[in-house]
Coordinates of C-alpha atoms and ligand atoms in Angstrom, one line a residue:
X1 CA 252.4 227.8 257.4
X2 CA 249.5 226.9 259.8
X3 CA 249.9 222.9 261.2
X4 CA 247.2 220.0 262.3
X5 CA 247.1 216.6 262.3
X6 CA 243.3 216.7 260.6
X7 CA 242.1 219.3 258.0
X8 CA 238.2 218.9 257.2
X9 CA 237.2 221.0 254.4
X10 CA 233.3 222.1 255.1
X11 CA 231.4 222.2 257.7
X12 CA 228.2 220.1 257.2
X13 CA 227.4 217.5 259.3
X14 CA 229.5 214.8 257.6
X15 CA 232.8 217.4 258.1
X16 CA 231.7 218.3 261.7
X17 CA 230.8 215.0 262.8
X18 CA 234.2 213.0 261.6
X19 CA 236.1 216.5 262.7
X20 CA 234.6 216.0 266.1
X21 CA 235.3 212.1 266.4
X22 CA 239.2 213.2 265.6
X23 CA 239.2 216.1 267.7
X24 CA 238.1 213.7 270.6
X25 CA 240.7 211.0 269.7
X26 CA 243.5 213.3 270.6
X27 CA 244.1 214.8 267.0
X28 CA 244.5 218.3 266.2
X29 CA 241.9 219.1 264.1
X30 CA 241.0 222.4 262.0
X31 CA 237.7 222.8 260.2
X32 CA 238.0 225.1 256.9
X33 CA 234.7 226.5 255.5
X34 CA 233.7 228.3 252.9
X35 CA 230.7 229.5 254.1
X36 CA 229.9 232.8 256.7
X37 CA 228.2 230.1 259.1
X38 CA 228.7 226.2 259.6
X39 CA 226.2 223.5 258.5
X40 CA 226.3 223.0 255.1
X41 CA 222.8 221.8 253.4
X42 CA 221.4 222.3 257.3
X43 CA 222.2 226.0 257.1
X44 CA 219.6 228.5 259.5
X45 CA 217.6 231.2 257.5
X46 CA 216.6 234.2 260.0
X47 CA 214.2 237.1 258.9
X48 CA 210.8 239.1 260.4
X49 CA 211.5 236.9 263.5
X50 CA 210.8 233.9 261.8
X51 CA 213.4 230.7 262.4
X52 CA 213.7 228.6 259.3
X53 CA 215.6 225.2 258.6
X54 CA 217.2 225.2 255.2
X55 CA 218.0 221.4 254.4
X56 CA 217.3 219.0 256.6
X57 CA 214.2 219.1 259.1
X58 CA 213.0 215.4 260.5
X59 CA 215.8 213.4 262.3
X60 CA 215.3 209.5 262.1
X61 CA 218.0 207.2 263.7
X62 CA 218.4 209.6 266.5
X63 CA 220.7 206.9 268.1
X64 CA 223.4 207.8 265.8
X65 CA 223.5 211.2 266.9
X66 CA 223.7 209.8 270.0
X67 CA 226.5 207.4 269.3
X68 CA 228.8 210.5 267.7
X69 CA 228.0 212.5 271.5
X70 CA 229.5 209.2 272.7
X71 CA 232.5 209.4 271.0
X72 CA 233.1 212.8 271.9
X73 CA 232.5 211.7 275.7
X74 CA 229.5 214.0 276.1
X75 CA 225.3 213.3 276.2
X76 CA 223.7 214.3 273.4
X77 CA 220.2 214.8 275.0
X78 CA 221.4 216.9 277.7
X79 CA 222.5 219.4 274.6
X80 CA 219.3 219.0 272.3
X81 CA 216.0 218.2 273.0
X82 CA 214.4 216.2 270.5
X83 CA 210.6 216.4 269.8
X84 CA 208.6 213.1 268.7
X85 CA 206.7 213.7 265.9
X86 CA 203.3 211.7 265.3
X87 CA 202.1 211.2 263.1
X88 CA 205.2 211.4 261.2
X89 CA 203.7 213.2 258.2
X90 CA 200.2 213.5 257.0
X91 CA 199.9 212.4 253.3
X92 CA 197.3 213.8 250.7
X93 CA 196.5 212.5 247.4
X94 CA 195.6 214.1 244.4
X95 CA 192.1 212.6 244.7
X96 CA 191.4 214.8 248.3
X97 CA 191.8 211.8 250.2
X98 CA 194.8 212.0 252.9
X99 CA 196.1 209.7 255.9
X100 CA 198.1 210.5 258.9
X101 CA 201.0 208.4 258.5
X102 CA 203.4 206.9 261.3
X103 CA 203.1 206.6 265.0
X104 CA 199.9 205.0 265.6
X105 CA 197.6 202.7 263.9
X106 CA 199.4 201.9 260.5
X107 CA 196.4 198.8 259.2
X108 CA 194.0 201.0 260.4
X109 CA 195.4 204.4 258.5
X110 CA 195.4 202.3 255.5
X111 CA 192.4 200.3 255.9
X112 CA 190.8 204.1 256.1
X113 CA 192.5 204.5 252.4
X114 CA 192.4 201.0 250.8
X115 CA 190.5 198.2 252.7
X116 CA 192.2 195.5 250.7
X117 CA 195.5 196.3 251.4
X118 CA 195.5 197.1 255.2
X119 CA 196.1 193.7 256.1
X120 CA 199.7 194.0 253.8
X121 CA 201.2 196.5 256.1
X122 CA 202.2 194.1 258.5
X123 CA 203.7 192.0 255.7
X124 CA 205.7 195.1 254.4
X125 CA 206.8 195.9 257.6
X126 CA 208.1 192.3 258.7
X127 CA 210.0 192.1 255.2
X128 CA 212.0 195.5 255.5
X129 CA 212.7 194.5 258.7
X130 CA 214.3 191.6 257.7
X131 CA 216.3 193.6 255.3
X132 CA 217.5 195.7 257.8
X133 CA 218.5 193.0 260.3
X134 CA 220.9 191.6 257.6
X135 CA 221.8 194.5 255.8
X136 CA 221.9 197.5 257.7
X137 CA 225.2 196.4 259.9
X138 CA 226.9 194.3 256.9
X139 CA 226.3 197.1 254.2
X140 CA 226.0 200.6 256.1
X141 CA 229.0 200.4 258.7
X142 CA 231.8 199.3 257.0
X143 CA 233.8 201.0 254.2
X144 CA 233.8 199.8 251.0
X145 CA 237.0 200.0 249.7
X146 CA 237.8 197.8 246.9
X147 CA 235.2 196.0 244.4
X148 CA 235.7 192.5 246.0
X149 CA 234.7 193.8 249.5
X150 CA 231.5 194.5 247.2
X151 CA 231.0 191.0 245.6
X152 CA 231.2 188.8 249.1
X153 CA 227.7 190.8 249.6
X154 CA 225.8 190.1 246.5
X155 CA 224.9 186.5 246.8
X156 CA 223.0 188.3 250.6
X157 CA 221.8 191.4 248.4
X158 CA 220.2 189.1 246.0
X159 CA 219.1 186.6 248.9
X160 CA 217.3 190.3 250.2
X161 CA 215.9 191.0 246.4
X162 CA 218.2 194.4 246.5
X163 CA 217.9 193.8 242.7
X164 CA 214.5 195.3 242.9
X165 CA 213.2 198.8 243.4
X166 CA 211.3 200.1 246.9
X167 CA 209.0 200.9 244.7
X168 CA 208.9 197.3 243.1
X169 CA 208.5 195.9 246.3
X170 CA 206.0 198.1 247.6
X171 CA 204.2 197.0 244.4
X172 CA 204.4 193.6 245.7
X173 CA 202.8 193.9 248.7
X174 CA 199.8 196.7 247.6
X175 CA 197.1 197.2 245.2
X176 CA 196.4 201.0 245.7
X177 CA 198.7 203.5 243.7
X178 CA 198.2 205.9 247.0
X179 CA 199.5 203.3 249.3
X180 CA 202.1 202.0 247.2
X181 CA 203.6 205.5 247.1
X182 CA 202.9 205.9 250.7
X183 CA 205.7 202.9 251.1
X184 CA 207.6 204.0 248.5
X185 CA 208.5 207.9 248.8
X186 CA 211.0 207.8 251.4
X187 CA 214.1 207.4 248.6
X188 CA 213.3 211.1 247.6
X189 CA 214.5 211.9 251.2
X190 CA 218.3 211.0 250.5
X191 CA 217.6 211.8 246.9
X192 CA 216.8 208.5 245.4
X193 CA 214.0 207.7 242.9
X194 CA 212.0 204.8 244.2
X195 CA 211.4 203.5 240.8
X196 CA 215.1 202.7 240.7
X197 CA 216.5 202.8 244.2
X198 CA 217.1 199.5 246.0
X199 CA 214.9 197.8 247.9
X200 CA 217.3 197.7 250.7
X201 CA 216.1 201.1 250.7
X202 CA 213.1 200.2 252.1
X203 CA 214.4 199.9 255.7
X204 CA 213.7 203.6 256.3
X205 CA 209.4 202.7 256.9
X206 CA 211.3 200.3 259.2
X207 CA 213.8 202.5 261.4
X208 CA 211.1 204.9 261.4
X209 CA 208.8 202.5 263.5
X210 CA 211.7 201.3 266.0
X211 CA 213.8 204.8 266.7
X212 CA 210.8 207.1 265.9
X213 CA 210.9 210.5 263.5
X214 CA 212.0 213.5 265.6
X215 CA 211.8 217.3 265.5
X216 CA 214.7 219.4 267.0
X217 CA 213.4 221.8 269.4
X218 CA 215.1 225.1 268.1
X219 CA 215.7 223.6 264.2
X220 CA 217.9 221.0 262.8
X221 CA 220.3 224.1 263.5
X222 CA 220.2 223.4 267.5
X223 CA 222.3 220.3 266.4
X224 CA 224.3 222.4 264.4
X225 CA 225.3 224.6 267.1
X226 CA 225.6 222.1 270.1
X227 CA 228.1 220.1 267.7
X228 CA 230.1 223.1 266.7
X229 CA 229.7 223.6 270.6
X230 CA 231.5 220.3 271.8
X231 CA 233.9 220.3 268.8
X232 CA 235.6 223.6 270.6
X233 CA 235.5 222.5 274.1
X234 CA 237.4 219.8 272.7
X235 CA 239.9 222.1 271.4
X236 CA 238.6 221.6 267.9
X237 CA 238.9 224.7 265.8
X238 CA 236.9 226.2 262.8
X239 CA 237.2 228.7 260.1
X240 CA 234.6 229.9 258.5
X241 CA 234.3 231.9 255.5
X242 CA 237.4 230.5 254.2
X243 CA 237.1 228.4 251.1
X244 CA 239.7 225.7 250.1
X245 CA 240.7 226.1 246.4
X246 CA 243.4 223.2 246.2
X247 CA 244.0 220.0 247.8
X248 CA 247.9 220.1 247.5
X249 CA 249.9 216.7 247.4
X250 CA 254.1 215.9 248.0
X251 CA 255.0 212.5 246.3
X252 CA 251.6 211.8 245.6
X253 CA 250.1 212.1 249.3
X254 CA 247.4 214.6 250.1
X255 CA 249.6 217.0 252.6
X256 CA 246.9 220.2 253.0
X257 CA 245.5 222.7 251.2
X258 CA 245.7 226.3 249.7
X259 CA 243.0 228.7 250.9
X260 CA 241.2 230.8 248.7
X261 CA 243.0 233.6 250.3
X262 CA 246.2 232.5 249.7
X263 CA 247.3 230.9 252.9
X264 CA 248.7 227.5 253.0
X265 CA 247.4 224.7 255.9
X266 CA 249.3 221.9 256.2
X267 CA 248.4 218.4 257.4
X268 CA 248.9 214.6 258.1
X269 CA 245.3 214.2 256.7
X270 CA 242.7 215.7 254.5
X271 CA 239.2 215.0 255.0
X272 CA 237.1 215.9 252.2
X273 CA 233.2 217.6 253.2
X274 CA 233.4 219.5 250.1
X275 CA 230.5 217.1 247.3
X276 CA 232.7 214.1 246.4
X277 CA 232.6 215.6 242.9
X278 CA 234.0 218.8 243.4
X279 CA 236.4 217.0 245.2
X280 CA 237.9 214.8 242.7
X281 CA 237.0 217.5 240.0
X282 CA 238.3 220.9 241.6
X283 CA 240.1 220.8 244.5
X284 CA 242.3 218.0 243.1
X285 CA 245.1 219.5 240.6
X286 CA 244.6 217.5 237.1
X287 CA 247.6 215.5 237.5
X288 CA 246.7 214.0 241.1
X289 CA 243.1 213.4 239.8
X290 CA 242.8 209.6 239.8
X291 CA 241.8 208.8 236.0
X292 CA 239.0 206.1 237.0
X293 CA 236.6 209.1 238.9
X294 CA 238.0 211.9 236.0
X295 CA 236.0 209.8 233.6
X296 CA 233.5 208.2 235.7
X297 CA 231.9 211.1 237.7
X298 CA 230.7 213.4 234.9
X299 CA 229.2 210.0 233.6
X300 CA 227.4 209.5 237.0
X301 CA 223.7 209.7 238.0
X302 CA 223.2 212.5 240.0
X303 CA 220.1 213.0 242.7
X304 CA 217.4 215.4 241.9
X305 CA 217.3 219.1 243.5
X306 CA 215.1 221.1 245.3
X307 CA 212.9 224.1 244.7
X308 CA 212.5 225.9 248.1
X309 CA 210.4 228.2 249.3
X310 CA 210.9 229.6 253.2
X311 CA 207.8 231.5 254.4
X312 CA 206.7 233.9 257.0
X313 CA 202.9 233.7 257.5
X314 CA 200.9 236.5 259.5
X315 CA 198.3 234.2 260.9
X316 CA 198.3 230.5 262.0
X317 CA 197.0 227.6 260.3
X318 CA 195.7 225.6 262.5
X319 CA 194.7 222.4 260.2
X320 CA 198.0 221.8 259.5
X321 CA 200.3 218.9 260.9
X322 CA 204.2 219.6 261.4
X323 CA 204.4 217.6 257.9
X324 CA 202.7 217.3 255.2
X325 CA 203.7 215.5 252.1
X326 CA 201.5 216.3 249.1
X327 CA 201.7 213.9 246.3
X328 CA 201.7 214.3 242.7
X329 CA 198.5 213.1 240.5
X330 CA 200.8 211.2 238.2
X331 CA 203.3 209.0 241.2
X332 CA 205.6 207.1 238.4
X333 CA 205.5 209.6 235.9
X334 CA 206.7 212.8 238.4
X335 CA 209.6 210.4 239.5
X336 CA 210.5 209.8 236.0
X337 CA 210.3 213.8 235.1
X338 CA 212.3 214.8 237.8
X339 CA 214.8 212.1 238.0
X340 CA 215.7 211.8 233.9
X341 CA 213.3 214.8 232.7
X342 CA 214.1 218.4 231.1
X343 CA 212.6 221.4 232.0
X344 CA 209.6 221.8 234.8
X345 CA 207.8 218.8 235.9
X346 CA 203.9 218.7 234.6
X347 CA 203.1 217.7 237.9
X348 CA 204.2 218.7 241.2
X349 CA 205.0 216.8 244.9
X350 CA 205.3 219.3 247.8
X351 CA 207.1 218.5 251.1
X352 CA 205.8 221.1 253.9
X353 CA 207.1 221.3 256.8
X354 CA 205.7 223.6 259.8
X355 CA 208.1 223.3 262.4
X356 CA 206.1 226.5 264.4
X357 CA 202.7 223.7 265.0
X358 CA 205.5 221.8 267.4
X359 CA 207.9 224.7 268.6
X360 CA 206.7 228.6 268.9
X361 CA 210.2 229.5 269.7
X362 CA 210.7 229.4 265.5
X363 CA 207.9 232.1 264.9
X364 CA 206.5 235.5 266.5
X365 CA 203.6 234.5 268.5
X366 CA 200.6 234.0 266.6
X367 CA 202.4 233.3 263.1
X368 CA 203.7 230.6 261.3
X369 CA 206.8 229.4 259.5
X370 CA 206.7 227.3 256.9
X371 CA 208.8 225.6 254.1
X372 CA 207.9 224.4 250.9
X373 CA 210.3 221.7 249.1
X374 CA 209.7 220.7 245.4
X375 CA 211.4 217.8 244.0
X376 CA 212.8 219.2 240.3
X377 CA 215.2 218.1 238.2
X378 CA 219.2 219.0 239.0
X379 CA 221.0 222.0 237.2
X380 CA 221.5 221.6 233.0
X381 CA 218.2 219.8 232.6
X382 CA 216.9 223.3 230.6
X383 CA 215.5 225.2 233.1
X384 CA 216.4 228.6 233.2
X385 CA 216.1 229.6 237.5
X386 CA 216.6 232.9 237.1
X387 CA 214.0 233.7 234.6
X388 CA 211.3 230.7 235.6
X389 CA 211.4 231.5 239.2
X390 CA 208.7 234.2 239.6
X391 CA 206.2 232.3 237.8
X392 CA 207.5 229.0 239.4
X393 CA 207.1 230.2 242.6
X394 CA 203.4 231.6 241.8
X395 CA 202.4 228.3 240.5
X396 CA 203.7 226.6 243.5
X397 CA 201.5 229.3 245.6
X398 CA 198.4 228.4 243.3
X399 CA 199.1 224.6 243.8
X400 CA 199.1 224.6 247.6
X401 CA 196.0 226.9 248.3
X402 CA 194.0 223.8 246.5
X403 CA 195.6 221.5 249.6
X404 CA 192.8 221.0 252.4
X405 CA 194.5 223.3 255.3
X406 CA 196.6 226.1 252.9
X407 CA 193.7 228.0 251.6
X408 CA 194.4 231.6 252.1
X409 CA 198.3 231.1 252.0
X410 CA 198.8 233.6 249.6
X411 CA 197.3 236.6 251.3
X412 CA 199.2 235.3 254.4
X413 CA 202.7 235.7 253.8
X414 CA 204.6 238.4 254.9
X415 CA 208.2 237.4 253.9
X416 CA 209.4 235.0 251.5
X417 CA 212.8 233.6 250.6
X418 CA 213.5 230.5 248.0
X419 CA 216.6 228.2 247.0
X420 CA 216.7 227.0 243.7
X421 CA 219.1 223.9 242.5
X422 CA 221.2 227.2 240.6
X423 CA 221.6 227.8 244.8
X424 CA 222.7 224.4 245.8
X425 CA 225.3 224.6 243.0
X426 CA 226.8 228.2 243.7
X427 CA 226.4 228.5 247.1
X428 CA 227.0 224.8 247.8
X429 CA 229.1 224.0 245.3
X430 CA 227.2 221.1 244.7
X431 CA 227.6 219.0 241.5
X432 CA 225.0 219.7 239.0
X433 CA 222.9 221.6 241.8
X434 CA 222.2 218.2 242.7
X435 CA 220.4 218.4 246.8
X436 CA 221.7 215.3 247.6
X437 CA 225.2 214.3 245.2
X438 CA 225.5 211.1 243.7
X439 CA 222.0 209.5 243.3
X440 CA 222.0 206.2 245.4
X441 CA 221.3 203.1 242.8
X442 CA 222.8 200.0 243.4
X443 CA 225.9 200.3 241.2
X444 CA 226.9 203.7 242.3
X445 CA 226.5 202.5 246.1
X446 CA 229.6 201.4 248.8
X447 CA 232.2 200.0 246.2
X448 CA 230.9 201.7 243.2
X449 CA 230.8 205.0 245.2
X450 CA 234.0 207.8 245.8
X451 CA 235.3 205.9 248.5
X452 CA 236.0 207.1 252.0
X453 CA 239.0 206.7 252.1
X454 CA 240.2 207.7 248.6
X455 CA 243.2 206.0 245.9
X456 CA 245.4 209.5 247.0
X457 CA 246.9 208.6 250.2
X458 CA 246.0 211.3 253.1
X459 CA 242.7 212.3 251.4
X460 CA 239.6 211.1 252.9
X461 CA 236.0 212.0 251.5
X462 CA 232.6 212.3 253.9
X463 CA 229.4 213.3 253.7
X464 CA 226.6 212.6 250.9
X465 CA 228.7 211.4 248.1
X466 CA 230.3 208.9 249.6
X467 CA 229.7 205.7 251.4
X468 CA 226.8 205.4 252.4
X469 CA 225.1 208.0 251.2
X470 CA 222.4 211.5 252.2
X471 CA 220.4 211.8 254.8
X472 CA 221.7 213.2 258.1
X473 CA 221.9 209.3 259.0
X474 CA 224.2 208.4 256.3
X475 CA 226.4 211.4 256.7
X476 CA 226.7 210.6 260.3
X477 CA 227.8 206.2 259.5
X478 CA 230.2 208.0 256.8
X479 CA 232.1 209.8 259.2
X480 CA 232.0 207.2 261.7
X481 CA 233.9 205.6 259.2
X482 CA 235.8 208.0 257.6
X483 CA 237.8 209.0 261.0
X484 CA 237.8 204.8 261.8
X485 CA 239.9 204.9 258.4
X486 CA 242.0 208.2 259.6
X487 CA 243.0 206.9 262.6
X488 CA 244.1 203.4 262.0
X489 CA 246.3 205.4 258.9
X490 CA 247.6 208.3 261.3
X491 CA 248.4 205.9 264.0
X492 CA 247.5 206.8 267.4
X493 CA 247.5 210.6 268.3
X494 CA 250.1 211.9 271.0
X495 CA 247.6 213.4 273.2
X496 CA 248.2 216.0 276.0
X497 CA 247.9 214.2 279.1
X498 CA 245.9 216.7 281.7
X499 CA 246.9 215.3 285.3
X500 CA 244.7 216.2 287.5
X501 CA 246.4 218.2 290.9
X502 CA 245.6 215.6 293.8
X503 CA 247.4 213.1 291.5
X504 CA 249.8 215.0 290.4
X505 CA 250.8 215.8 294.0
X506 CA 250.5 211.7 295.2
Ligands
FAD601 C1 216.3 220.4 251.2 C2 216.8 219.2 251.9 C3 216.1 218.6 252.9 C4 216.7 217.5 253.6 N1 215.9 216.9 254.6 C5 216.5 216.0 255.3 C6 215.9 215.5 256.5 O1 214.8 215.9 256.8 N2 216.5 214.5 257.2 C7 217.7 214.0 256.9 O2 218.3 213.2 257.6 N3 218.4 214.5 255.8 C8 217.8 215.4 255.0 N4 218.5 216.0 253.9 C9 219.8 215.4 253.6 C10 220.9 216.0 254.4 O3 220.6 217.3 254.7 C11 222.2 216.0 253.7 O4 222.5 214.7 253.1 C12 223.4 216.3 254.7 O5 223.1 217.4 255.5 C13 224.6 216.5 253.9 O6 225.7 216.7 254.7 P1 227.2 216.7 254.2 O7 228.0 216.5 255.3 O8 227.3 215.8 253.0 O9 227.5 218.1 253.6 P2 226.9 219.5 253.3 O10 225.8 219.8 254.2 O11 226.6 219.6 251.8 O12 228.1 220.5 253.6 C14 229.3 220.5 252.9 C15 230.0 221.8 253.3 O13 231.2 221.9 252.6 C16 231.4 223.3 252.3 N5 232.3 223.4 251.2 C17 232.1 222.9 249.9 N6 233.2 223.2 249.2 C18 234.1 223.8 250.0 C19 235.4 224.4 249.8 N7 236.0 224.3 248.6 N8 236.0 225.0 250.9 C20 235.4 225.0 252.1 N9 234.2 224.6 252.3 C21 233.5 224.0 251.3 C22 230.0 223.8 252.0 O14 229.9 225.2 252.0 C23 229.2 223.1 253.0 O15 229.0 223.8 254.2 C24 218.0 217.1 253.2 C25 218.7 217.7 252.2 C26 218.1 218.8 251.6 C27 218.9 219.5 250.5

């Protein structure tokens, strides 16, 4: 039977990043996945020359990437060039009206939208930067491992009003429904409904003003790769198209796993990429299952999903930015359909992105790429993908051409793939199809969420589910954590010393 010091099951960023922190601390590390590529939710689409993204697209907090490079004693811009983006996305309303958001002249962008409330945004601003100052370091970097570690932060979180929703707060501070929901949507992007979220969650406006929102040249997947990259010079290895079927345990502790094929791995520490769910649910036999998350999880909120739609278009469309976020005629009343709703949502919210307006290398000269993201509601709220998809799709189509810039978007295409949440759950084994896990409220945050490092000794979780949560960002603090946790447990790794000749000869 195969031996490491680390196995990671999955390869997404949370599994790669913490795989290549343990690589680069001296331990042998082997990364399993089930898939035919790594990458996870950021998985690359190729087809008719066109380059698409699957998951994630926009890359805020670029300092954390940059932090991980660190750790594996390598640069990360001299392996990706990131793109600034400005303005960060271009925001229409159902009314027609629309505003370049981000990276220039926010009072101005608003005054433009809402006279009354321009003079709020730098209000707003000043307050979630506050909440990041306190809570960002005290809440985000540490693991939270047992309730108490939870309760010496609430008398801060309530100091902060973390009590209230982004949208709440946004509330506060606006009078316009368009602006309110222009400070308001950024939840959805790590799968939380503003109308419920935490304010805390309202840092993102925030980080996106200090550390900018950045485009990948080459995809989200260039990050992919260049990981993957350093993770082998390190001597890191990974598997892929190998699922893990069981986490196996000896006297309780979490000693490797059995491979779909048969094949046994067998390690001083598991490290869990796989949705914190499925974890606990499947890969865990019944009796190591820890009986608080067998009853707690299927009770759980869970984030909505995603109706995608990845498209090859024979022309350009100039009028476009590299983002555009369409909102919903009905803000409150979407959020509520797609977070707690059954079947389609009345109305829809479209995220665009059209990464071939900043980078021509993703595209055959002259045409586009484009991808179309529809919040909906996860897998067993009654929609049936396989038989609503045609018309879905059509009425998605429809929707768009109305948007000032899409008209003609139809006749356009020349290839067309989509991902449904039936996709998230069958080829990502996700949890209810949910895009993003465990939706992040307040009670199922750091304490209250699977824990990094979990109650069966050896087996570690990362990634969206647990501490601290989606987004490339979060992923990226969870397994700076997640190998912190590894390490101090494993003690430190006997590493091959590599004497270099000169000083092995003096
Ligand atoms: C459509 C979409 C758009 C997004 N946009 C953004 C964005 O613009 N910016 C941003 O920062 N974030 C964005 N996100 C969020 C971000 O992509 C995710 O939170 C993050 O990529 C999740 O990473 P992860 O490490 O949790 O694992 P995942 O990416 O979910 O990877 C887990 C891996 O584990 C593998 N696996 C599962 N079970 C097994 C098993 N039994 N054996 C072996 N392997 C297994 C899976 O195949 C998968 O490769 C987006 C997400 C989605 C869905």
């Amino acid at each position: 039977m195969r031996r490491v010091d680390v196995l990671v099951i999955g390869a997404g960023f949370g599994g790669l990043a913490a795989a290549l922190r343990l690589q680069a601390a001296g331990y042998r590390t082997l990364v399993v996945e089930a898939r035919e590529r790594p990458g996870g939710r950021a998985y690359r689409l190729e087809d008719h020359g066109h380059v698409w993204d699957m998951g994630p697209t926009l890359v805020t907090l670029p300092s954390l990437f940059r932090e991980l490079w660190h750790a594996a004693g390598a640069e990360f811009d001299a392996d990706v060039e990131l793109l600034p983006l400005r303005p960060y996305y271009r925001v229409v309303f159902a009314d027609g009206s629309s505003v370049d958001y981000g990276g220039g002249d926010d009072a101005g962008a608003v005054a433009a939208l809402a006279p009354g409330d321009a003079a709020a945004v730098a209000r707003f601003l000043h307050s979630t930067a506050r909440i990041y100052d306190r809570a960002f370091g005290e809440l985000a970097r540490q693991p939270f491992l047992r309730i108490a570690d939870f309760l010496r932060v609430v008398p801060e979180l309530v100091r902060l009003g973390a009590h209230r929703s982004v949208y709440a707060l946004a509330k506060r501070h606006f009078a316009d429904e368009r602006v309110r929901s222009l400070f308001s949507f950024h939840p959805l992007f790590i799968g939380g409904n503003p109308l419920r979220a935490s304010s805390v969650y309202s840092i993102v406006p925030h980080l996106e003003r200090t550390e900018g929102v950045w485009y990948a040249r080459g995809g989200t997947y260039a990050i992919v790769e260049a990981m993957v990259r350093r993770f082998r010079e390190l001597g890191g290895d990974l598997l892929t198209g190998t699922p893990v079927s069981r986490v196996f345990t000896e006297n309780g502790r979490a000693s490797g796993a059995l491979l779909a094929s048969g094949e046994g791995i067998r390690s001083r520490a598991v490290v869990s990429n796989a949705d914190a769910p499925m974890t606990y649910l499947e890969l865990l036999e019944p009796k190591d299952r820890p009986k608080l998350w067998a009853w707690r999880l299927p009770r759980m909120r869970y984030s909505m999903s995603c109706y995608l739609l990845y498209l090859g278009l024979d022309r350009a469309f100039p009028d476009l930015a590299h983002h555009t976020i369409v909102m919903p005629g009905d803000y409150r009343g979407t959020l509520r359909h797609v977070f707690d709703g059954r079947g389609l949502p009345p109305h829809l919210a479209f995220y665009v992105h059209t990464p071939s307006r900043t980078d021509p290398s993703v595209a055959p000269p002259g045409r586009e790429t484009m991808y179309v993201l529809v919040p909906v509601p996860h897998e067993g709220r009654g929609i049936d993908w396989e038989h609503e998809e045609p018309a879905f799709r059509e009425r998605v189509l429809r929707e768009l051409e109305r948007v000032p810039g899409f008209a003609g978007l139809r006749q356009s295409i020349v290839v067309a793939h989509s991902f449904t949440p039936r996709d998230f759950a069958e080829r990502l084994r996700s949890f209810r199809g949910a895009a993003f896990s465990i939706e992040p409220t307040l009670w199922q945050s750091a304490a209250f969420r699977p824990r990094n490092r979990t109650e069966v000794p050896g087996l570690y979780l990362v990634g969206a589910g647990t501490h601290p949560g989606a987004g490339m960002p979060g992923v990226l603090l969870s397994a700076a954590i997640t190998a912190r946790l590894v390490s101090a447990d494993l003690g430190p790794a006997v590493r091959r010393v590599l004497v270099a000749p000169a000083a092995a000869g003096g």
